PDB file of C-alpha atoms in Angstrom:
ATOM      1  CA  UNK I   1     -39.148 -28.116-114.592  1.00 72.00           C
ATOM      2  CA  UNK I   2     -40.832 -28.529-117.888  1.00 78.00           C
ATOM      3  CA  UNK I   3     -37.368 -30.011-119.870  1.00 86.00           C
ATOM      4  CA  UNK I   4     -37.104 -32.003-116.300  1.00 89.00           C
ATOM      5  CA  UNK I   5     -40.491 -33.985-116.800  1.00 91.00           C
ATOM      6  CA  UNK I   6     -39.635 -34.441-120.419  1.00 91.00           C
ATOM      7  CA  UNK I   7     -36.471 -36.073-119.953  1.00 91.00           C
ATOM      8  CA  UNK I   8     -37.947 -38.332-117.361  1.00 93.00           C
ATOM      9  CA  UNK I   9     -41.057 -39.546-119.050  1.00 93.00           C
ATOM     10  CA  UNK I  10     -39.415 -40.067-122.507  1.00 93.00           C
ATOM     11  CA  UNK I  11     -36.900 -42.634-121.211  1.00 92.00           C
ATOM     12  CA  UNK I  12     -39.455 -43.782-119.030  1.00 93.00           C
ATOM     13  CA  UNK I  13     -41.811 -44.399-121.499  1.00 94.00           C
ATOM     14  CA  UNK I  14     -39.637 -46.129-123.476  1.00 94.00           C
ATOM     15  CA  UNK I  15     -38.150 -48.946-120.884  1.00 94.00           C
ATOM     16  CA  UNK I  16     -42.508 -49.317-120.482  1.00 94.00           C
ATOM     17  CA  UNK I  17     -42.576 -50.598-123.844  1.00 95.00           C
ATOM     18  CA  UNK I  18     -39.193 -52.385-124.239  1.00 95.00           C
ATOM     19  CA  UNK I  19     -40.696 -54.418-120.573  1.00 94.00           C
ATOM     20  CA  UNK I  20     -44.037 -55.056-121.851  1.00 94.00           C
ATOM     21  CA  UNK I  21     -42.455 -56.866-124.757  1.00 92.00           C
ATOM     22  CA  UNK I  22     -40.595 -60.174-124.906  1.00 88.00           C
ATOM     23  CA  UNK I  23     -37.027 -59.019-124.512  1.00 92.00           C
ATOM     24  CA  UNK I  24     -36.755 -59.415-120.893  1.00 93.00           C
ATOM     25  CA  UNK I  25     -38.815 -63.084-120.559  1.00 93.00           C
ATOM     26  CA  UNK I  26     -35.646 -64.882-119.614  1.00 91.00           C
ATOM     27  CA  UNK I  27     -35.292 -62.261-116.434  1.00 92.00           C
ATOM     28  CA  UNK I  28     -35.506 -63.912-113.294  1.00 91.00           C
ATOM     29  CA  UNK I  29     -37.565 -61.600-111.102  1.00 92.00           C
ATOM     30  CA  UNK I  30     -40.218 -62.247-108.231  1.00 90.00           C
ATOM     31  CA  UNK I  31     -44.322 -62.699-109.085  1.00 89.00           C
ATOM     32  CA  UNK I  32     -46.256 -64.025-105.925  1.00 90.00           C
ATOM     33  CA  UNK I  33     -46.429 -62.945-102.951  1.00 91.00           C
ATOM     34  CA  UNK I  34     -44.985 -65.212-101.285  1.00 91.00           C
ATOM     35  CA  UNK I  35     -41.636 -63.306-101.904  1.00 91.00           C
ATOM     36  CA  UNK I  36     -43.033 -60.833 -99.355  1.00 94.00           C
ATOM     37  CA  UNK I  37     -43.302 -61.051 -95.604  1.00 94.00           C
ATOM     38  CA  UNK I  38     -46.327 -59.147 -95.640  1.00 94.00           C
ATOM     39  CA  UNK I  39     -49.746 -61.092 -95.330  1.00 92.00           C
ATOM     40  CA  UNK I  40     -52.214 -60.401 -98.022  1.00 92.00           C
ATOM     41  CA  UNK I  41     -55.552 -58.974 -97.038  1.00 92.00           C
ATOM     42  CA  UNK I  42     -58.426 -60.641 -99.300  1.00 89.00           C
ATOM     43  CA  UNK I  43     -61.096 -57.735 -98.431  1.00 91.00           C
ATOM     44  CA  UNK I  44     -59.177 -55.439 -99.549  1.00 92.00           C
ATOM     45  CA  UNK I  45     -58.751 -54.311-103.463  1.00 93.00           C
ATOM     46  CA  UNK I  46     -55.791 -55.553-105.194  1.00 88.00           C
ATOM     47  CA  UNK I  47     -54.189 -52.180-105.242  1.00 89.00           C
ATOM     48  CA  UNK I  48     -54.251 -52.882-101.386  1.00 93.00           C
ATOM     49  CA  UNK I  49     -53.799 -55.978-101.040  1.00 89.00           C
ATOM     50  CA  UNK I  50     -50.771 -55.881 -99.074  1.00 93.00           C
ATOM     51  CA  UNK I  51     -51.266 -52.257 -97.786  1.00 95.00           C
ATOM     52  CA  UNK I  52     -48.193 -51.768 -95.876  1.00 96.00           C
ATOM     53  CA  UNK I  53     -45.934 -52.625 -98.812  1.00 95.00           C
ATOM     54  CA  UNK I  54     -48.316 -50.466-101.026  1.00 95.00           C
ATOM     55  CA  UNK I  55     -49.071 -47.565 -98.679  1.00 96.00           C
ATOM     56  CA  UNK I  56     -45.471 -46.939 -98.062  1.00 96.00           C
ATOM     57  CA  UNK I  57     -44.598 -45.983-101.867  1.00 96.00           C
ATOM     58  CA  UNK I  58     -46.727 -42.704-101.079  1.00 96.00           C
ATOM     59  CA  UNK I  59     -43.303 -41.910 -98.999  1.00 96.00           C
ATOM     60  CA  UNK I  60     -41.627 -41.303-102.510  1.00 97.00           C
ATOM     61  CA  UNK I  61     -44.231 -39.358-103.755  1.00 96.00           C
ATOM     62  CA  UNK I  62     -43.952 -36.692-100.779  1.00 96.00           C
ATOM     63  CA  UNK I  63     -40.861 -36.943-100.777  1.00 96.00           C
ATOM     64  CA  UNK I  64     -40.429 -36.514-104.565  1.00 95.00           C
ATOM     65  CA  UNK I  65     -43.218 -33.364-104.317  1.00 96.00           C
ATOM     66  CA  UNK I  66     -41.319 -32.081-101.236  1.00 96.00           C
ATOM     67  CA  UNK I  67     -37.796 -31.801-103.022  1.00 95.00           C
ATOM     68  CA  UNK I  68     -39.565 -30.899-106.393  1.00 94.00           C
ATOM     69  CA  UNK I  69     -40.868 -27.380-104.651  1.00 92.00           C
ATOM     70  CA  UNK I  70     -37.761 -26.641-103.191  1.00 89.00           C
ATOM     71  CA  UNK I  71     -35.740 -23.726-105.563  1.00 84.00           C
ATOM     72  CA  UNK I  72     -31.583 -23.933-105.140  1.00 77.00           C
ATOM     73  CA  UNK I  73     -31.913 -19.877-105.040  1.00 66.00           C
ATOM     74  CA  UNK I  74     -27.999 -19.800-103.559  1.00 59.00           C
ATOM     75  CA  UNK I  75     -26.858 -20.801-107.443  1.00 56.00           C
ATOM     76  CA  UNK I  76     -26.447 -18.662-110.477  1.00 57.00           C
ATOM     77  CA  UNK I  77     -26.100 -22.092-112.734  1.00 64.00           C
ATOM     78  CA  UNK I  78     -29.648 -22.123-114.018  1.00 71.00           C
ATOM     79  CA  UNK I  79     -29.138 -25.634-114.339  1.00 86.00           C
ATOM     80  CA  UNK I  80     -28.728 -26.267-110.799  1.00 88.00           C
ATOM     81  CA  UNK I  81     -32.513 -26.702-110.347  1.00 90.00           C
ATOM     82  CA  UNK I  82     -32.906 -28.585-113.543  1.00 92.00           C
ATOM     83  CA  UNK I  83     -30.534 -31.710-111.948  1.00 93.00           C
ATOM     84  CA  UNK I  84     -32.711 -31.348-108.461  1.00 94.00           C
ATOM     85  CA  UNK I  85     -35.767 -31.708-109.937  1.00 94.00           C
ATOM     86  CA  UNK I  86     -34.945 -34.525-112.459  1.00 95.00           C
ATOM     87  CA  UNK I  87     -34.214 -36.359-109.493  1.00 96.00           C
ATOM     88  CA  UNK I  88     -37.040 -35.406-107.641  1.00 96.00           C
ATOM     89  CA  UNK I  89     -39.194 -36.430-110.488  1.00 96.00           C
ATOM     90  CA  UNK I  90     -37.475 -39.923-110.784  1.00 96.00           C
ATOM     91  CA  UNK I  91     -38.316 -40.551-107.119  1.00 95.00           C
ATOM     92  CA  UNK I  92     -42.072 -40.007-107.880  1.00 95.00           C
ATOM     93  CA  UNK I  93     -42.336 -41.784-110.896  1.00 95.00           C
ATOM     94  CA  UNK I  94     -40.433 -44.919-108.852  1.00 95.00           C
ATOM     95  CA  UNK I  95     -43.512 -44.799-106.887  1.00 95.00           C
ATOM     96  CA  UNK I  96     -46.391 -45.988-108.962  1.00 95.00           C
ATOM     97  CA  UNK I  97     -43.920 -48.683-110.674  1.00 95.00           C
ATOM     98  CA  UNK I  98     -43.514 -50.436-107.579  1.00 94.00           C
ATOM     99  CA  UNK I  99     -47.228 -50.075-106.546  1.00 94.00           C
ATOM    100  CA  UNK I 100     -48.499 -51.803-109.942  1.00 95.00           C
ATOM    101  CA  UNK I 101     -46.245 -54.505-109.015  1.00 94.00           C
ATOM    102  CA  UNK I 102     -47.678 -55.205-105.800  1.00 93.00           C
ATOM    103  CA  UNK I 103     -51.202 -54.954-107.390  1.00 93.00           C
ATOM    104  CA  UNK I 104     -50.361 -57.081-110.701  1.00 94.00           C
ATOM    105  CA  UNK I 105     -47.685 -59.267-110.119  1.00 93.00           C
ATOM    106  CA  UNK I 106     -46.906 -59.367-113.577  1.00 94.00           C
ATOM    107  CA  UNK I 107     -43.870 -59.311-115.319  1.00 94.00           C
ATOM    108  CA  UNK I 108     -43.546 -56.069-116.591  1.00 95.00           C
ATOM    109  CA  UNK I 109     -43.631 -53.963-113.872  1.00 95.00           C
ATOM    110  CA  UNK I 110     -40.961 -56.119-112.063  1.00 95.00           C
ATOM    111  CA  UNK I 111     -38.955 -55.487-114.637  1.00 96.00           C
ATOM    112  CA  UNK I 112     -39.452 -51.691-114.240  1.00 96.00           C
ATOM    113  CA  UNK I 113     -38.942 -52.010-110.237  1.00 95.00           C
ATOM    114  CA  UNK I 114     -35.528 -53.135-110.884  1.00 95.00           C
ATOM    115  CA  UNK I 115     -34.729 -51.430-114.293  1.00 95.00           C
ATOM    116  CA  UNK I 116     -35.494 -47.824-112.743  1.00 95.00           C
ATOM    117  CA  UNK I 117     -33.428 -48.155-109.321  1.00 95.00           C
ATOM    118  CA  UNK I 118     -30.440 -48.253-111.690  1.00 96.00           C
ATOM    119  CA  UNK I 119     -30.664 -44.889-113.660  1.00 96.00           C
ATOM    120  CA  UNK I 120     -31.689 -43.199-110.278  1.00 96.00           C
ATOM    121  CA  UNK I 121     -28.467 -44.410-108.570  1.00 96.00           C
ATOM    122  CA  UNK I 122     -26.453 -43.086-111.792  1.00 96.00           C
ATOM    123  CA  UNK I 123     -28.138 -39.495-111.572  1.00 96.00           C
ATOM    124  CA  UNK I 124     -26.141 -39.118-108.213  1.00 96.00           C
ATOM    125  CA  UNK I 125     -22.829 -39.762-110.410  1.00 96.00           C
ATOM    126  CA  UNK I 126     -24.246 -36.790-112.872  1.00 96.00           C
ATOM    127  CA  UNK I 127     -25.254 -34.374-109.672  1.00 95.00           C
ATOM    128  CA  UNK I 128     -21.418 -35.086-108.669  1.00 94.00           C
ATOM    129  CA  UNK I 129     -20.071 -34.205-111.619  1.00 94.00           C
ATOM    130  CA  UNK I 130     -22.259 -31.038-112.249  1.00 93.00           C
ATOM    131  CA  UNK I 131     -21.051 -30.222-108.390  1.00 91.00           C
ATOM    132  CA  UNK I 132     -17.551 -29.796-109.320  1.00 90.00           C
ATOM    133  CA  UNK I 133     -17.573 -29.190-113.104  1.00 90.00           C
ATOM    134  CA  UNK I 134     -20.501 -27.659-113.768  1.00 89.00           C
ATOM    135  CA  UNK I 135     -23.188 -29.215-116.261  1.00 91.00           C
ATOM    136  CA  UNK I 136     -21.796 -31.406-119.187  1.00 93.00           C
ATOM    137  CA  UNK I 137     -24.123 -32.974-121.290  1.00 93.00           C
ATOM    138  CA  UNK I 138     -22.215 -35.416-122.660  1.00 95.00           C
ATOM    139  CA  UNK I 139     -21.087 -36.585-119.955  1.00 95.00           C
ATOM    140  CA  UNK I 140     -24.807 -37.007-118.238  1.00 95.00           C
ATOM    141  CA  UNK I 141     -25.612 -38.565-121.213  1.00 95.00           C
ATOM    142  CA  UNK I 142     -23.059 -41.173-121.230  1.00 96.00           C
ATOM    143  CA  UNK I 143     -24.047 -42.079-117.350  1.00 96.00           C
ATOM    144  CA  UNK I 144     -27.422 -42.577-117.790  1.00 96.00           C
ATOM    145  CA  UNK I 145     -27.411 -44.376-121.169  1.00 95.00           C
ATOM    146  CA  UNK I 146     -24.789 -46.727-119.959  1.00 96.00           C
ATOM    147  CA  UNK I 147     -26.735 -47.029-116.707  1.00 96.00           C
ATOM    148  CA  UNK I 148     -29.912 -47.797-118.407  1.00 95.00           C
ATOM    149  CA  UNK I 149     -28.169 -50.131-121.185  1.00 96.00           C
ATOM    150  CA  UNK I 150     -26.072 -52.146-118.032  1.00 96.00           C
ATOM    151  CA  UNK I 151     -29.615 -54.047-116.747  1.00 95.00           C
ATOM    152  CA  UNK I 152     -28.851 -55.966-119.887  1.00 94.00           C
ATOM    153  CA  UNK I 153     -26.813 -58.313-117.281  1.00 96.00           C
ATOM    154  CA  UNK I 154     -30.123 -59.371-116.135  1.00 95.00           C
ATOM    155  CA  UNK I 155     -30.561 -61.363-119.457  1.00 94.00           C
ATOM    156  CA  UNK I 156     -27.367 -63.014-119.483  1.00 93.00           C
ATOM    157  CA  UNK I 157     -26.979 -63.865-115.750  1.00 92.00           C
ATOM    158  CA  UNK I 158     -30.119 -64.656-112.737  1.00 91.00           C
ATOM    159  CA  UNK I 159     -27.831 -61.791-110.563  1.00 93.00           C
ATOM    160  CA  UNK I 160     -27.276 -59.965-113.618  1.00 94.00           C
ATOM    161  CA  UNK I 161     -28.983 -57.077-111.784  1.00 95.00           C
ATOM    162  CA  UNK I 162     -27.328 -57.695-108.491  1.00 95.00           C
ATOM    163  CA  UNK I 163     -24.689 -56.807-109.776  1.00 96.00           C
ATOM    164  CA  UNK I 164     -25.222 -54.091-112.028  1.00 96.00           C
ATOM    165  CA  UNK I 165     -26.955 -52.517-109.030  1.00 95.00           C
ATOM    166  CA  UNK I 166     -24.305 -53.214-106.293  1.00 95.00           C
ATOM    167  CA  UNK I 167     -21.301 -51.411-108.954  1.00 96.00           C
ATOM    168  CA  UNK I 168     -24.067 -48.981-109.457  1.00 96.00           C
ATOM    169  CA  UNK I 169     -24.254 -48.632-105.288  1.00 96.00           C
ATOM    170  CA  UNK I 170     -20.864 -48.779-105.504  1.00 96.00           C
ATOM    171  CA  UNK I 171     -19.892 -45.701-108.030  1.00 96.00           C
ATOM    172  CA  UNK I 172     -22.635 -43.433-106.438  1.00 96.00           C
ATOM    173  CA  UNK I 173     -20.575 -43.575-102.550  1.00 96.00           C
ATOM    174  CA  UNK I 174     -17.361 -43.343-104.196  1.00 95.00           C
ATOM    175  CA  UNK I 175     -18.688 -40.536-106.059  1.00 95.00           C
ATOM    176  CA  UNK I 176     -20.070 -38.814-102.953  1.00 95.00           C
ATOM    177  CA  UNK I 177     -17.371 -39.522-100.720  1.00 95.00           C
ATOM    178  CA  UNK I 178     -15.379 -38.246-103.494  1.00 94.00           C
ATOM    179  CA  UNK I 179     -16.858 -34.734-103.346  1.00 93.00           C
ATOM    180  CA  UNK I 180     -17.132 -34.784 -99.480  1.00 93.00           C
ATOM    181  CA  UNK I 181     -13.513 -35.173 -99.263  1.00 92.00           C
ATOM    182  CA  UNK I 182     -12.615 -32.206-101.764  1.00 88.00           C
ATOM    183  CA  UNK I 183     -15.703 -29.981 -99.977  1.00 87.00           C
ATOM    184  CA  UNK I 184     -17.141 -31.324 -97.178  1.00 84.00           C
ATOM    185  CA  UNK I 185     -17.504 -30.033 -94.129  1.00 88.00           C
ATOM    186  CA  UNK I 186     -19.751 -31.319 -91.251  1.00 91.00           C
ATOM    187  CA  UNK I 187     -22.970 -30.935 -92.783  1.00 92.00           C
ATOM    188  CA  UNK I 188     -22.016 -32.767 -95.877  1.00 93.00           C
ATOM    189  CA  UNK I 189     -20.296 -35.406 -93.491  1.00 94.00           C
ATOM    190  CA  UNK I 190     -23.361 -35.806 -91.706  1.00 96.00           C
ATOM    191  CA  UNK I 191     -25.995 -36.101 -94.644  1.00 96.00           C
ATOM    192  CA  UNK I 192     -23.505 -38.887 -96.174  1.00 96.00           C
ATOM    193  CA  UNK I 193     -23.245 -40.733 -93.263  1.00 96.00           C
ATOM    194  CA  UNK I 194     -27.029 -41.030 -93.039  1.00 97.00           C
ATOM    195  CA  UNK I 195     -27.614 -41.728 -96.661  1.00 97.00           C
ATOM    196  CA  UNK I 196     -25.014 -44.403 -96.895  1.00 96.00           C
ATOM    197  CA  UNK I 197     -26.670 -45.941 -93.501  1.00 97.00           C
ATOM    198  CA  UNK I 198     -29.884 -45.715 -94.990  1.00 97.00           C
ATOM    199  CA  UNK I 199     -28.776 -47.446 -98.032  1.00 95.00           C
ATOM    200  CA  UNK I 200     -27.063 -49.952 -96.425  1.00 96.00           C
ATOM    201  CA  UNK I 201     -30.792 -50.489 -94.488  1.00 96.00           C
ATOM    202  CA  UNK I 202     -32.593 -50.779 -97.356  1.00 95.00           C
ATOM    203  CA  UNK I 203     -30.606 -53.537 -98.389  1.00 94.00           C
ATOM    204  CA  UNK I 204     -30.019 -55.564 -95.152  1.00 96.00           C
ATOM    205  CA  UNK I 205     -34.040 -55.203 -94.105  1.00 96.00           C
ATOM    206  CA  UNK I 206     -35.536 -55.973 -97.438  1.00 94.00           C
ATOM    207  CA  UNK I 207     -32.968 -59.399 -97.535  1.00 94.00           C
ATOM    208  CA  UNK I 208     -34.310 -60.511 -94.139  1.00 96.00           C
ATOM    209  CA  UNK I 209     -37.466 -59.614 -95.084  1.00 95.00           C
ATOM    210  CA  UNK I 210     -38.783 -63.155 -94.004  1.00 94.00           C
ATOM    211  CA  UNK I 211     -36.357 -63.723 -91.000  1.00 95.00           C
ATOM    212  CA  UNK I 212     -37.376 -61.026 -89.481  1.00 95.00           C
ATOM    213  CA  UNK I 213     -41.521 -61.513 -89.631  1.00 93.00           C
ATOM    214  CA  UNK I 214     -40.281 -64.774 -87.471  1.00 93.00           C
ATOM    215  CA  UNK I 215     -40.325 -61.580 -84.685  1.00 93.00           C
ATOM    216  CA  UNK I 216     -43.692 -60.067 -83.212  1.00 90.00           C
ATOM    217  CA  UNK I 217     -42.695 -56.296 -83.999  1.00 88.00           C
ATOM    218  CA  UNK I 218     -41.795 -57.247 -87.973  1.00 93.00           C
ATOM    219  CA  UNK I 219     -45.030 -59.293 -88.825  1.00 88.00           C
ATOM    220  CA  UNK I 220     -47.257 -56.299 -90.147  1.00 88.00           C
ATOM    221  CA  UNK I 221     -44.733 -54.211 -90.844  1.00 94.00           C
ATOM    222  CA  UNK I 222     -42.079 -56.024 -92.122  1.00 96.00           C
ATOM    223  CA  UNK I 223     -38.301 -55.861 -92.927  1.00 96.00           C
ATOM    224  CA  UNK I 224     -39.266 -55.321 -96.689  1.00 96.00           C
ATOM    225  CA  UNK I 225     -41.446 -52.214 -95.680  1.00 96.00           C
ATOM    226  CA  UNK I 226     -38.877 -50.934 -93.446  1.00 97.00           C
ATOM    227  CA  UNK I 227     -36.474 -51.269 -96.358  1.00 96.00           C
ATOM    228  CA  UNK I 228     -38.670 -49.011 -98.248  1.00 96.00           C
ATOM    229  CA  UNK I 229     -38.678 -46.496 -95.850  1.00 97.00           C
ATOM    230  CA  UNK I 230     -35.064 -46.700 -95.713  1.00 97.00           C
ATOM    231  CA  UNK I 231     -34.791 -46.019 -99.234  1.00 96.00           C
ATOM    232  CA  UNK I 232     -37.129 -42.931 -98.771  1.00 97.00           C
ATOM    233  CA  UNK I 233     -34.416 -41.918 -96.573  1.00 97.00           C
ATOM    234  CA  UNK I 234     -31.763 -42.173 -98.472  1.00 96.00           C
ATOM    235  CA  UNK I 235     -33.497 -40.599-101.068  1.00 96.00           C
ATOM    236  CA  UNK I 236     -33.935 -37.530 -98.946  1.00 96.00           C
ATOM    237  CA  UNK I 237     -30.477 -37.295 -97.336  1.00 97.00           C
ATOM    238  CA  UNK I 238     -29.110 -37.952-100.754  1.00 96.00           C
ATOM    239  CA  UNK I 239     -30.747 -34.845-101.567  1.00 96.00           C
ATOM    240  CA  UNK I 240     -29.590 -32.950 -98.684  1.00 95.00           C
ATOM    241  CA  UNK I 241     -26.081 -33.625 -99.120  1.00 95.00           C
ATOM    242  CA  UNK I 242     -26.545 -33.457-103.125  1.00 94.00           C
ATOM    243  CA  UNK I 243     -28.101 -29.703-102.626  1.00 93.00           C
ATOM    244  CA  UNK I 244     -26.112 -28.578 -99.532  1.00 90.00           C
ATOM    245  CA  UNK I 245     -22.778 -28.666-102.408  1.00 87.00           C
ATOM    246  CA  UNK I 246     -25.099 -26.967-105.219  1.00 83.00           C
ATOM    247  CA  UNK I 247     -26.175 -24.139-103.116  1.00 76.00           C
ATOM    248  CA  UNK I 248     -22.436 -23.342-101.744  1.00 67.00           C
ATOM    249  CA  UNK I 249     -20.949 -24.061-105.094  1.00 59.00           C
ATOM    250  CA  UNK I 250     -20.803 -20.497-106.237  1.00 51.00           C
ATOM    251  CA  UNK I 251     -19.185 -19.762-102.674  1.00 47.00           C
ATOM    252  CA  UNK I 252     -16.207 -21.813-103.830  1.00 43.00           C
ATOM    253  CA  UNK I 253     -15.673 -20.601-107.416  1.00 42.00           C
ATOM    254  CA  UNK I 254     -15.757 -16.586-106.477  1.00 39.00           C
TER     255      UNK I 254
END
């Protein structure tokens, strides 16, 4: 786990400084909330001031934790674990990003919101790969450093990161579907079908985040938190189907 947590906080740490600079100033992303549903509490601390929205990112901590403990003991590729838990540790560091946000509203830490979905999408493209070739750095490399480098779109277009996100969306179910087809069966089928339905929720309820708090039931908690618990889910069923393929891997291959 310890190469794991060093490959996540160095790029990490880097994208912090490159956001807290000037480069991305011309980025058009959301700082008031009045892009949220949600009604801000004034008693509360700013760290809660919208406390559904906030509370929920605890889901990709647990989550994260959950997934981190978990050992893929059905592999002999020692690296097996190493690509489960650099997701796992992407999904909790996601978690205090968007939090800040919330709390801060400033520019940096929207940047990071939408600058760190992309790389976590691309890591399903690397678990993929690893699936049915085995590890190859180069080739993990070249995902995540083109993934990381592709939210440059966001400085030369206002959707630039629309639409690096929805090819990003894009590769990651091709990907999956990909593997399914060569080695599913109707486990795999199942956890696919969930994740892309959770994905597909996390989109849909965060966009009618403010149609939807027109409604009695979506008022406190709100499409955009129901959105985040959708992509919670489809963190976890991504994981699921992601390790359900590792651990049978060496079934295959005999």
């Amino acid at each position: 786990m310890k190469s794991a947590l060093l490959h996540v906080l160095v790029p990490f740490c880097v994208c912090v400084v490159l956001a807290n600079t000037g480069l991305f100033n011309s980025v058009l992303v959301d700082m008031s909330y009045d892009h949220y549903a949600e009604k801000t509490v004034d008693y509360l601390p700013c760290y809660l001031a919208m406390p559904f929205n906030s509370l929920v990112n605890l889901g990709y901590i647990f989550m994260g934790i959950y997934w981190l403990l978990q050992r893929m003991n059905g592999n002999r590729d020692t690296r097996a674990d190493y690509v489960k838990d650099m997701f796992a540790l992407m999904a909790i560091a996601y978690a205090p990003v968007q939090w800040v946000r919330l709390a801060t509203l400033l520019r940096a830490p929207a940047v990071l919101d939408q600058w760190f979905t992309l790389p976590i999408f691309a890591w399903v493209l690397v678990w993929c790969d690893f699936i049915e070739h085995g590890w190859r750095t180069r080739y993990a490399l070249t995902v995540e450093l083109c993934s990381i480098l592709s939210y440059g779109l966001s400085l030369v277009h206002d959707q630039g990161f629309e639409v690096a996100l929805g090819c990003h969306v894009a590769f990651a179910v091709i990907k999956g579907v990909g593997v399914n087809r060569n080695h599913g069966d109707c486990h795999s089928r199942r956890y696919l079908g969930l994740a892309v339905l959770s994905c597909s929720g996390f989109v849909l309820l965060k966009l009618l985040d403010h149609t939807l708090a027109r409604y009695q039931p979506f008022q406190h908690l709100t499409g955009h938190f129901w959105s985040k618990v959708c992509d919670v889910l489809q963190f976890h069923y991504s994981f699921c189907f992601l390790t359900h393929f590792t651990s049978i891997a060496p079934k295959r291959t005999e």
